[in-house]
Short mmCIF file of C-alpha atoms (C1' of nucleotides) in Angstrom, two decimals:
data_model
loop_
_atom_site.label_atom_id
_atom_site.label_comp_id
_atom_site.label_asym_id
_atom_site.label_seq_id
_atom_site.Cartn_x
_atom_site.Cartn_y
_atom_site.Cartn_z
CA MET N 1 133.15 73.96 104.59
CA ARG N 2 132.36 77.58 105.40
CA ALA N 3 129.06 78.95 104.15
CA ASP N 4 130.60 81.51 101.76
CA ALA N 5 132.95 78.87 100.33
CA GLN N 6 129.98 76.61 99.69
CA ARG N 7 128.13 79.37 97.93
CA ASN N 8 131.14 80.32 95.83
CA ARG N 9 131.67 76.74 94.76
CA GLU N 10 128.09 76.29 93.66
CA ARG N 11 128.05 79.62 91.91
CA LEU N 12 131.28 78.78 90.05
CA ILE N 13 129.87 75.51 88.75
CA GLU N 14 126.68 77.23 87.65
CA VAL N 15 128.51 80.03 85.85
CA ALA N 16 131.07 77.65 84.33
CA HIS N 17 128.25 75.57 82.92
CA GLN N 18 126.88 78.64 81.21
CA VAL N 19 130.24 79.92 79.96
CA PHE N 20 131.38 76.54 78.66
CA LYS N 21 128.09 76.13 76.84
CA GLU N 22 128.48 79.53 75.22
CA ARG N 23 132.18 79.52 74.40
CA GLY N 24 133.32 75.89 74.60
CA LEU N 25 135.35 73.98 77.16
CA ASP N 26 138.43 76.05 76.36
CA ALA N 27 136.78 79.33 77.29
CA PRO N 28 138.89 81.73 79.43
CA LEU N 29 138.67 80.87 83.12
CA ASP N 30 138.97 84.59 83.85
CA GLU N 31 135.47 85.01 82.57
CA VAL N 32 134.10 82.28 84.80
CA ALA N 33 135.63 83.94 87.87
CA ARG N 34 134.57 87.42 86.79
CA ARG N 35 130.96 86.46 86.06
CA ALA N 36 130.79 84.53 89.32
CA GLY N 37 132.00 87.67 91.12
CA VAL N 38 135.07 86.07 92.69
CA GLY N 39 138.81 86.56 92.30
CA PRO N 40 140.77 84.18 90.07
CA GLY N 41 142.45 82.73 93.16
CA THR N 42 139.10 81.53 94.46
CA LEU N 43 138.44 79.63 91.26
CA TYR N 44 141.81 77.93 91.55
CA ARG N 45 141.22 77.10 95.20
CA HIS N 46 138.06 75.18 94.37
CA PHE N 47 139.19 73.76 91.03
CA PRO N 48 142.98 73.46 90.74
CA THR N 49 142.82 72.49 87.06
CA ARG N 50 140.55 73.17 84.14
CA GLU N 51 139.76 69.45 84.04
CA ALA N 52 138.56 69.52 87.62
CA LEU N 53 136.04 72.14 86.60
CA HIS N 54 135.02 70.10 83.55
CA GLU N 55 134.49 67.16 85.84
CA ALA N 56 132.11 69.19 88.00
CA ILE N 57 130.23 70.40 84.94
CA PHE N 58 129.59 66.86 83.76
CA SER N 59 128.34 65.67 87.14
CA SER N 60 124.95 64.70 85.76
CA TRP N 61 126.63 62.73 82.99
CA ILE N 62 126.11 59.27 84.40
CA GLU N 63 122.37 59.67 84.93
CA GLU N 64 121.93 61.28 81.54
CA VAL N 65 123.72 58.46 79.76
CA ARG N 66 121.62 55.90 81.63
CA SER N 67 118.35 57.54 80.75
CA HIS N 68 119.35 57.90 77.10
CA VAL N 69 120.35 54.27 76.77
CA ASP N 70 117.09 53.16 78.36
CA LYS N 71 115.15 55.33 75.98
CA ALA N 72 117.03 53.99 72.95
CA MET N 73 116.47 50.37 73.95
CA LEU N 74 112.73 50.98 73.88
CA THR N 75 112.82 52.01 70.22
CA GLU N 76 110.36 50.22 67.98
CA GLY N 77 111.94 47.79 65.54
CA GLY N 78 114.85 45.35 65.50
CA SER N 79 118.43 45.44 66.69
CA ARG N 80 119.50 47.80 63.98
CA GLU N 81 116.91 50.44 64.88
CA LYS N 82 117.73 50.24 68.57
CA LEU N 83 121.46 50.46 67.90
CA LEU N 84 121.09 53.50 65.66
CA ALA N 85 118.78 55.20 68.12
CA TRP N 86 121.43 54.78 70.80
CA PHE N 87 124.23 55.99 68.51
CA GLU N 88 122.24 59.11 67.69
CA GLU N 89 121.38 59.83 71.30
CA TYR N 90 124.95 59.44 72.26
CA VAL N 91 126.48 61.69 69.63
CA ALA N 92 123.87 64.32 70.51
CA LEU N 93 124.81 64.07 74.18
CA LEU N 94 128.53 64.26 73.46
CA THR N 95 128.27 67.27 71.17
CA ARG N 96 126.23 69.30 73.63
CA ASN N 97 129.39 71.14 74.78
CA HIS N 98 132.06 72.26 72.35
CA GLY N 99 135.23 70.26 72.88
CA ALA N 100 133.61 67.65 75.11
CA ALA N 101 133.55 64.83 72.56
CA ALA N 102 137.32 64.86 72.06
CA LYS N 103 138.14 65.25 75.75
CA ILE N 104 135.77 62.59 77.07
CA THR N 105 136.74 60.07 74.40
CA ALA N 106 140.43 60.73 74.95
CA SER N 107 140.02 59.78 78.61
CA LEU N 108 138.65 56.35 77.62
CA GLY N 109 142.12 54.94 77.57
CA CYS N 110 143.87 56.52 80.53
CA GLN N 111 143.04 55.42 84.05
CA ASP N 112 143.98 58.64 85.81
CA SER N 113 141.85 61.21 84.01
CA PRO N 114 139.39 63.24 86.11
CA LEU N 115 136.80 62.46 83.42
CA ARG N 116 137.32 58.74 83.96
CA THR N 117 133.94 58.06 85.60
CA LYS N 118 132.16 59.99 82.85
CA CYS N 119 133.64 58.07 79.95
CA GLN N 120 133.31 54.83 81.87
CA ALA N 121 129.58 55.46 82.19
CA TYR N 122 129.42 55.81 78.44
CA ALA N 123 131.53 52.72 77.80
CA ASP N 124 129.35 50.71 80.18
CA ALA N 125 126.16 51.92 78.50
CA ASN N 126 127.54 51.05 75.08
CA GLU N 127 128.52 47.62 76.32
CA ARG N 128 124.96 47.04 77.55
CA VAL N 129 123.65 47.82 74.09
CA LEU N 130 126.22 45.64 72.33
CA GLU N 131 125.44 42.75 74.66
CA ALA N 132 121.76 43.06 73.88
CA MET N 133 122.67 42.90 70.19
CA ALA N 134 124.81 39.83 70.83
CA ASP N 135 121.95 38.13 72.68
CA ASP N 136 119.80 38.61 69.60
CA GLY N 137 122.57 37.04 67.52
CA ALA N 138 122.83 40.31 65.61
CA LEU N 139 126.40 41.25 66.49
CA ARG N 140 129.39 40.29 64.39
CA GLU N 141 132.09 38.32 66.16
CA GLY N 142 135.17 40.11 67.40
CA VAL N 143 133.56 43.53 67.79
CA ASP N 144 135.20 45.28 70.72
CA ASN N 145 133.34 47.74 72.93
CA LEU N 146 136.28 50.15 73.26
CA ASP N 147 136.69 50.31 69.50
CA VAL N 148 133.03 51.17 68.99
CA CYS N 149 133.26 53.86 71.69
CA ARG N 150 136.24 55.39 69.93
CA LEU N 151 134.54 55.25 66.54
CA LEU N 152 131.51 57.07 67.93
CA GLY N 153 133.77 59.50 69.78
CA GLY N 154 135.50 60.19 66.48
CA VAL N 155 132.21 60.87 64.72
CA ALA N 156 131.10 63.14 67.57
CA THR N 157 134.41 65.01 67.45
CA MET N 158 134.11 65.58 63.71
CA ALA N 159 130.50 66.69 64.16
CA ASP N 160 131.59 69.04 66.93
CA GLN N 161 134.30 70.83 65.01
CA SER N 162 132.44 70.95 61.69
CA SER N 163 129.10 71.85 63.30
CA LEU N 164 127.30 68.95 61.67
CA ASP N 165 123.66 68.38 62.54
CA ALA N 166 121.97 65.04 63.24
CA HIS N 167 121.05 64.71 59.59
CA ALA N 168 124.66 64.92 58.46
CA VAL N 169 125.83 62.55 61.18
CA ARG N 170 123.34 59.80 60.43
CA PRO N 171 125.03 58.23 57.37
CA MET N 172 128.28 57.84 59.33
CA LEU N 173 126.38 56.04 62.06
CA ASP N 174 124.81 53.83 59.40
CA VAL N 175 128.26 52.75 58.25
CA ILE N 176 129.30 51.92 61.81
CA ALA N 177 126.07 50.02 62.42
CA ASN N 178 126.65 48.03 59.21
CA GLY N 179 130.17 47.30 60.35
CA VAL N 180 129.09 46.12 63.77
CA LEU N 181 125.99 44.07 62.90
CA ARG N 182 125.70 40.91 60.82
CA SER N 183 124.32 41.85 57.45
CA MET V 1 161.66 88.63 46.22
CA ARG V 2 164.86 89.82 47.84
CA ALA V 3 167.52 87.19 48.45
CA ASP V 4 167.41 87.45 52.26
CA ALA V 5 163.62 87.24 52.25
CA GLN V 6 163.82 84.09 50.17
CA ARG V 7 166.29 82.54 52.58
CA ASN V 8 164.21 83.51 55.62
CA ARG V 9 161.10 82.04 54.13
CA GLU V 10 162.74 78.72 53.36
CA ARG V 11 164.41 78.60 56.73
CA LEU V 12 161.10 79.30 58.50
CA ILE V 13 159.36 76.44 56.71
CA GLU V 14 162.24 74.10 57.52
CA VAL V 15 162.31 75.05 61.20
CA ALA V 16 158.52 75.02 61.51
CA HIS V 17 158.45 71.52 60.09
CA GLN V 18 160.84 70.43 62.82
CA VAL V 19 159.09 72.31 65.65
CA PHE V 20 155.61 71.13 64.66
CA LYS V 21 156.87 67.56 64.49
CA GLU V 22 158.34 67.85 67.97
CA ARG V 23 155.63 69.81 69.75
CA GLY V 24 152.51 69.53 67.61
CA LEU V 25 150.77 72.01 65.30
CA ASP V 26 149.90 74.25 68.27
CA ALA V 27 153.53 74.80 69.24
CA PRO V 28 154.48 78.41 70.10
CA LEU V 29 155.31 80.43 66.99
CA ASP V 30 157.87 82.29 69.08
CA GLU V 31 160.03 79.23 69.04
CA VAL V 32 159.84 78.90 65.29
CA ALA V 33 161.01 82.49 64.85
CA ARG V 34 163.70 82.18 67.53
CA ARG V 35 165.14 78.95 66.14
CA ALA V 36 165.05 80.36 62.63
CA GLY V 37 167.01 83.36 63.92
CA VAL V 38 164.47 85.96 62.84
CA GLY V 39 162.22 88.41 64.68
CA PRO V 40 158.57 87.52 65.24
CA GLY V 41 157.54 90.21 62.79
CA THR V 42 159.38 88.42 59.99
CA LEU V 43 157.44 85.24 60.65
CA TYR V 44 154.18 87.20 60.45
CA ARG V 45 155.25 88.92 57.27
CA HIS V 46 155.74 85.60 55.49
CA PHE V 47 152.89 83.72 57.17
CA PRO V 48 150.11 86.01 58.43
CA THR V 49 148.30 83.17 60.21
CA ARG V 50 149.24 79.91 61.86
CA GLU V 51 147.21 78.13 59.20
CA ALA V 52 149.26 79.69 56.43
CA LEU V 53 152.33 78.13 58.01
CA HIS V 54 150.59 74.78 58.34
CA GLU V 55 149.70 75.01 54.69
CA ALA V 56 153.36 75.47 53.78
CA ILE V 57 154.36 72.54 55.99
CA PHE V 58 151.98 70.20 54.21
CA SER V 59 153.14 71.23 50.76
CA SER V 60 154.22 67.69 49.88
CA TRP V 61 150.80 66.39 50.99
CA ILE V 62 149.27 65.91 47.56
CA GLU V 63 152.15 63.85 46.20
CA GLU V 64 152.34 61.79 49.36
CA VAL V 65 148.65 60.95 49.30
CA ARG V 66 148.92 59.97 45.64
CA SER V 67 151.86 57.68 46.19
CA HIS V 68 150.18 56.04 49.18
CA VAL V 69 146.95 55.38 47.34
CA ASP V 70 148.88 53.88 44.41
CA LYS V 71 150.78 51.66 46.78
CA ALA V 72 147.62 50.52 48.54
CA MET V 73 145.86 49.65 45.29
CA LEU V 74 148.68 47.26 44.44
CA THR V 75 148.07 45.23 47.60
CA GLU V 76 147.65 41.48 47.03
CA GLY V 77 144.13 40.18 47.59
CA GLY V 78 140.61 41.38 46.98
CA SER V 79 138.75 44.64 47.49
CA ARG V 80 138.73 44.29 51.24
CA GLU V 81 142.51 43.95 51.49
CA LYS V 82 143.11 46.91 49.20
CA LEU V 83 140.63 49.07 51.07
CA LEU V 84 142.14 48.28 54.45
CA ALA V 85 145.66 48.86 53.16
CA TRP V 86 144.57 52.31 52.02
CA PHE V 87 142.79 53.08 55.29
CA GLU V 88 145.92 52.15 57.23
CA GLU V 89 148.20 54.20 55.03
CA TYR V 90 145.95 57.15 55.36
CA VAL V 91 145.58 57.14 59.13
CA ALA V 92 149.36 56.76 59.40
CA LEU V 93 149.85 59.76 57.12
CA LEU V 94 147.32 61.85 58.99
CA THR V 95 148.76 61.11 62.43
CA ARG V 96 152.29 62.02 61.44
CA ASN V 97 151.89 65.47 62.98
CA HIS V 98 150.07 66.05 66.26
CA GLY V 99 146.85 67.91 65.66
CA ALA V 100 146.89 67.48 61.89
CA ALA V 101 144.13 64.85 61.70
CA ALA V 102 141.55 67.09 63.35
CA LYS V 103 142.55 70.23 61.43
CA ILE V 104 142.74 68.66 57.99
CA THR V 105 139.48 66.77 58.40
CA ALA V 106 137.73 69.85 59.76
CA SER V 107 138.60 71.69 56.56
CA LEU V 108 136.83 69.04 54.48
CA GLY V 109 133.58 70.93 54.78
CA CYS V 110 134.55 74.57 54.44
CA GLN V 111 135.55 75.99 51.08
CA ASP V 112 137.74 78.78 52.37
CA SER V 113 140.26 76.96 54.55
CA PRO V 114 143.94 77.31 53.61
CA LEU V 115 144.17 73.53 54.01
CA ARG V 116 141.51 73.07 51.36
CA THR V 117 143.79 71.65 48.66
CA LYS V 118 145.27 69.22 51.16
CA CYS V 119 142.03 67.69 52.33
CA GLN V 120 140.72 67.75 48.78
CA ALA V 121 143.66 65.61 47.72
CA TYR V 122 142.70 63.14 50.37
CA ALA V 123 139.02 63.17 49.48
CA ASP V 124 139.90 62.66 45.80
CA ALA V 125 142.19 59.75 46.63
CA ASN V 126 139.54 58.14 48.79
CA GLU V 127 137.01 58.57 46.02
CA ARG V 128 139.34 56.79 43.60
CA VAL V 129 139.54 53.84 45.96
CA LEU V 130 135.79 53.74 46.56
CA GLU V 131 135.13 53.87 42.83
CA ALA V 132 137.45 50.95 42.28
CA MET V 133 135.47 49.06 44.94
CA ALA V 134 132.24 49.99 43.20
CA ASP V 135 133.58 48.75 39.86
CA ASP V 136 134.24 45.39 41.48
CA GLY V 137 130.66 45.42 42.79
CA ALA V 138 132.05 45.31 46.30
CA LEU V 139 130.68 48.62 47.56
CA ARG V 140 127.35 48.96 49.33
CA GLU V 141 124.89 51.35 47.81
CA GLY V 142 124.52 54.81 49.25
CA VAL V 143 128.02 55.06 50.70
CA ASP V 144 129.17 58.65 50.49
CA ASN V 145 132.80 59.64 50.02
CA LEU V 146 132.65 62.59 52.43
CA ASP V 147 131.19 60.42 55.17
CA VAL V 148 133.97 57.86 54.81
CA CYS V 149 136.57 60.65 54.88
CA ARG V 150 135.08 61.98 58.10
CA LEU V 151 134.92 58.54 59.66
CA LEU V 152 138.60 57.98 58.90
CA GLY V 153 139.42 61.49 60.07
CA GLY V 154 137.63 60.69 63.33
CA VAL V 155 139.62 57.50 63.81
CA ALA V 156 142.86 59.34 63.04
CA THR V 157 141.94 62.10 65.51
CA MET V 158 141.23 59.59 68.27
CA ALA V 159 144.49 57.78 67.47
CA ASP V 160 146.33 61.11 67.55
CA GLN V 161 145.13 62.21 70.94
CA SER V 162 145.26 58.80 72.59
CA SER V 163 148.59 57.87 70.98
CA LEU V 164 147.23 54.65 69.51
CA ASP V 165 149.52 52.58 67.30
CA ALA V 166 148.57 50.85 64.03
CA HIS V 167 147.69 47.70 65.92
CA ALA V 168 145.09 49.48 68.06
CA VAL V 169 143.67 51.35 65.08
CA ARG V 170 143.16 48.29 62.88
CA PRO V 171 139.95 46.93 64.46
CA MET V 172 138.25 50.30 64.02
CA LEU V 173 139.20 50.27 60.34
CA ASP V 174 137.80 46.74 60.10
CA VAL V 175 134.44 48.00 61.33
CA ILE V 176 134.42 50.81 58.77
CA ALA V 177 135.43 48.41 56.01
CA ASN V 178 132.61 46.06 57.00
CA GLY V 179 130.23 48.98 56.97
CA VAL V 180 131.29 50.14 53.55
CA LEU V 181 131.61 46.85 51.68
CA ARG V 182 128.96 44.28 50.86
CA SER V 183 129.38 41.37 53.23
"C1'" DA R 1 139.62 79.11 106.60
"C1'" DC R 2 138.76 81.60 102.84
"C1'" DC R 3 138.97 85.56 99.62
"C1'" DT R 4 141.13 89.31 96.98
"C1'" DG R 5 143.62 91.22 93.46
"C1'" DA R 6 148.21 92.56 92.27
"C1'" DA R 7 151.96 90.38 90.03
"C1'" DC R 8 154.40 87.38 87.04
"C1'" DA R 9 154.90 84.40 82.98
"C1'" DC R 10 153.87 83.08 78.45
"C1'" DC R 11 152.62 83.84 73.95
"C1'" DG R 12 150.21 86.04 70.01
"C1'" DT R 13 150.29 90.21 67.27
"C1'" DT R 14 151.48 94.88 65.78
"C1'" DC R 15 154.27 98.68 64.38
"C1'" DA R 16 157.72 102.43 64.61
"C1'" DA R 17 162.35 102.56 63.73
"C1'" DG R 18 166.03 100.88 61.30
"C1'" DT R 19 168.85 98.92 57.01
"C1'" DA O 1 161.50 96.04 50.41
"C1'" DC O 2 162.48 93.73 54.32
"C1'" DC O 3 163.94 93.06 59.17
"C1'" DT O 4 164.15 94.00 64.15
"C1'" DG O 5 162.58 93.96 68.59
"C1'" DA O 6 160.08 96.75 71.80
"C1'" DA O 7 155.40 97.10 73.12
"C1'" DC O 8 150.77 95.80 73.97
"C1'" DA O 9 147.06 92.46 74.90
"C1'" DC O 10 145.27 88.35 76.71
"C1'" DC O 11 145.09 84.76 79.78
"C1'" DG O 12 146.80 81.22 83.07
"C1'" DT O 13 148.68 80.82 87.66
"C1'" DT O 14 150.58 82.14 92.15
"C1'" DC O 15 150.82 84.33 96.53
"C1'" DA O 16 151.20 88.01 100.05
"C1'" DA O 17 147.94 90.61 102.31
"C1'" DG O 18 143.61 90.96 104.07
"C1'" DT O 19 138.97 89.37 106.60
#
DNA sequence: ACCTGAACACCGTTCAAGT
DNA sequence: ACCTGAACACCGTTCAAGT
């Protein structure tokens, strides 16, 4: 790759990160190109679709999810406290960008989404936590990982579009925790 | 109101119902006007915002919610069966139009949304069901109506955008039911 | 090989001109 | 009082012309 192309690509990702954080994942791509000082054609050359750009934005996703799940598993207390700590971390992570919760959770089902690796990282992390719960004998039978991921994705999506803070989200996570754990 | 205005208004609602069912609540308004045989200005005169048109589309909402909650409360079995019957009815109702689940649930919080009466009807219906559960001593303490509404709205939104059928939705509703009822 | 920016398409919204 | 449709704005997307 030519040196100027390399620079443009990096600059686009950097600017897009900023713009998407400010105005949400549906922000005008014009603005990304303009602020990066390139023509719209250059943006499209590097990222043919909006999703391709989203994918680049979330590149640190996998490591972030891993570190958050590790942190949550070290929470003081029993299964319930660990599970809720993870749920809270996750919703916080997913609501960091406007529109991300819905898009990432939607790609849980379909194999061909560019966000596939991102949501898979989340699903894997959640499975780790659920398995730890199961090892403690704390998990109800018949609880499916994908269903829990979608429930949390739903909560995060609602929090995203109603601008709910952690305090408002917590009771919903309590209900899910109650539904997932033996009483 | 002049006779032709009356006719245009009715025709717009009828056509919009059709178009929104086919292409989702974000369908081009152009098409609504075109198919109704009126100029775009006429559409804007009757419905100044897209939300105003949505509001007209969901005019039968309140009665529908009422009839569904009545139906669900007549389900054979205990509290759990009734609750799940209601949850299923509601998600089905909310996913009837693409994009409706997210929009209606988002307006749960804000007082000034045109969809206010619609989501209020749902929240009231859900409260009726939860109170019936509480009267049977089946409800956990500290379960809040708004939280349950948002949880169900989240499930419906996920089902909407991942095209999940009732069969795929059911296990998520089971988790919520477990979380809401005493074990 | 890559970039630019004009050009086109699509759709939301307004408003002067009509009836 | 209401309708029409041209007109403008905004944004996504493409592509011929440049370097």
